[in-house]
Tab-separated table of C-alpha atoms in Angstrom:
chain	number	residue	atom	x	y	z
A	1	MET	CA	-6.380	8.522	-5.828
A	2	ARG	CA	-8.206	11.790	-4.543
A	3	ASP	CA	-4.626	12.847	-3.644
A	4	VAL	CA	-4.506	16.565	-4.518
A	5	ARG	CA	-1.322	16.809	-3.336
A	6	VAL	CA	0.069	13.057	-4.744
A	7	VAL	CA	-1.376	12.808	-8.327
A	8	LEU	CA	-1.796	8.556	-9.681
A	9	ALA	CA	0.232	9.665	-12.715
A	10	GLU	CA	3.284	10.590	-10.304
A	11	SER	CA	2.996	7.534	-8.292
A	12	GLY	CA	2.858	5.864	-10.840
A	13	GLN	CA	6.068	6.801	-12.723
A	14	MET	CA	7.927	6.500	-9.229
A	15	VAL	CA	6.600	2.775	-9.620
A	16	LYS	CA	7.783	2.576	-12.927
A	17	ALA	CA	11.558	3.910	-12.491
A	18	LEU	CA	11.371	0.647	-9.420
A	19	GLN	CA	10.713	-1.333	-11.887
A	20	ALA	CA	13.000	-0.288	-14.308
A	21	ARG	CA	15.542	-0.689	-12.020
A	22	HIS	CA	14.235	-4.267	-10.929
A	23	ILE	CA	13.293	-2.583	-7.127
A	24	PRO	CA	11.475	-4.636	-5.601
A	25	VAL	CA	7.768	-2.327	-4.750
A	26	THR	CA	4.727	-2.879	-2.978
A	27	TYR	CA	1.903	-0.668	-4.830
A	28	LEU	CA	-1.621	-0.046	-2.844
A	29	THR	CA	-4.067	2.298	-3.750
A	30	PHE	CA	-7.733	3.619	-1.879
A	31	PRO	CA	-9.646	4.564	-4.502
A	32	ASP	CA	-11.992	6.811	-1.466
A	33	GLU	CA	-8.490	7.877	-0.105
A	34	GLY	CA	-7.175	11.792	-0.791
A	35	HIS	CA	-3.526	12.124	1.599
A	36	VAL	CA	-4.609	10.846	4.325
A	37	PHE	CA	-6.734	8.748	5.543
A	38	VAL	CA	-10.507	9.713	6.511
A	39	ARG	CA	-11.953	5.808	6.756
A	40	PRO	CA	-10.556	4.417	9.758
A	41	GLU	CA	-10.861	0.944	7.633
A	42	ASN	CA	-8.581	1.981	5.573
A	43	ARG	CA	-6.396	3.392	7.603
A	44	LEU	CA	-6.798	-0.398	9.203
A	45	ALA	CA	-5.756	-1.627	5.950
A	46	PHE	CA	-2.677	0.903	5.159
A	47	SER	CA	-0.935	-0.381	8.617
A	48	ALA	CA	-1.473	-3.667	8.905
A	49	VAL	CA	0.516	-3.774	4.965
A	50	ALA	CA	2.885	-0.974	6.396
A	51	ALA	CA	4.045	-3.309	9.696
A	52	ALA	CA	3.562	-6.228	7.858
A	53	PHE	CA	6.102	-4.945	5.349
A	54	LEU	CA	8.548	-3.353	7.428
A	55	ALA	CA	8.667	-6.596	9.529
A	56	ARG	CA	9.803	-8.239	6.320
A	57	HIS	CA	12.534	-5.987	5.541
A	58	LEU	CA	13.898	-4.314	8.194
A	59	GLY	CA	13.216	-7.900	10.827
A	60	GLY	CA	10.855	-7.846	13.487
A	61	GLN	CA	7.841	-9.080	14.148
A	62	TYR	CA	4.013	-8.356	12.752
A	63	GLN	CA	0.602	-9.380	13.273
A	64	PRO	CA	-0.608	-11.578	10.711
A	65	LEU	CA	-3.687	-9.969	7.985
A	66	GLY	CA	-6.446	-10.873	8.808
A	67	ASN	CA	-9.788	-9.493	8.969
A	68	ASP	CA	-7.564	-6.509	9.052
A	69	PHE	CA	-9.219	-6.156	4.663
A	70	ALA	CA	-12.886	-6.107	6.261
A	71	GLY	CA	-14.496	-2.978	4.789
A	72	SER	CA	-10.979	-1.119	3.065
A	73	SER	CA	-11.344	0.247	-0.156
A	74	ILE	CA	-7.475	-1.532	-0.208
A	75	ARG	CA	-6.817	-2.481	-4.007
A	76	ILE	CA	-3.592	-4.204	-4.009
A	77	GLU	CA	-1.482	-2.799	-7.774
A	78	THR	CA	2.017	-4.148	-8.068
A	79	GLY	CA	4.248	-6.209	-5.520
A	80	GLY	CA	1.572	-7.182	-3.101
A	81	GLU	CA	4.293	-10.508	-3.074
A	82	LEU	CA	6.319	-8.326	-1.239
A	83	VAL	CA	4.379	-8.668	1.588
A	84	PRO	CA	3.883	-11.615	3.861
A	85	GLY	CA	-0.070	-13.019	3.932
A	86	LEU	CA	-0.786	-10.033	0.740
A	87	SER	CA	-1.740	-11.652	-2.018
A	88	GLN	CA	-2.836	-10.394	-4.985
């Protein structure tokens, strides 16, 4: 949410455009991060969600989400139901 390259409004436009076309989208935000992840807790949370998302949509295996969000500022804005183990 502190990204100066891809501002929140642009991300929101992309989510709305995908939803308008009935394309499933999972949208996560990290209020204390910029364009790259600095905090290890946020990096772990994002990586865990990305692995589960890719496994579901491309096939393959992933480690179930467990304590991967401990200490992270992750916010599930929409589409949590599209990622196994992620709830809204």
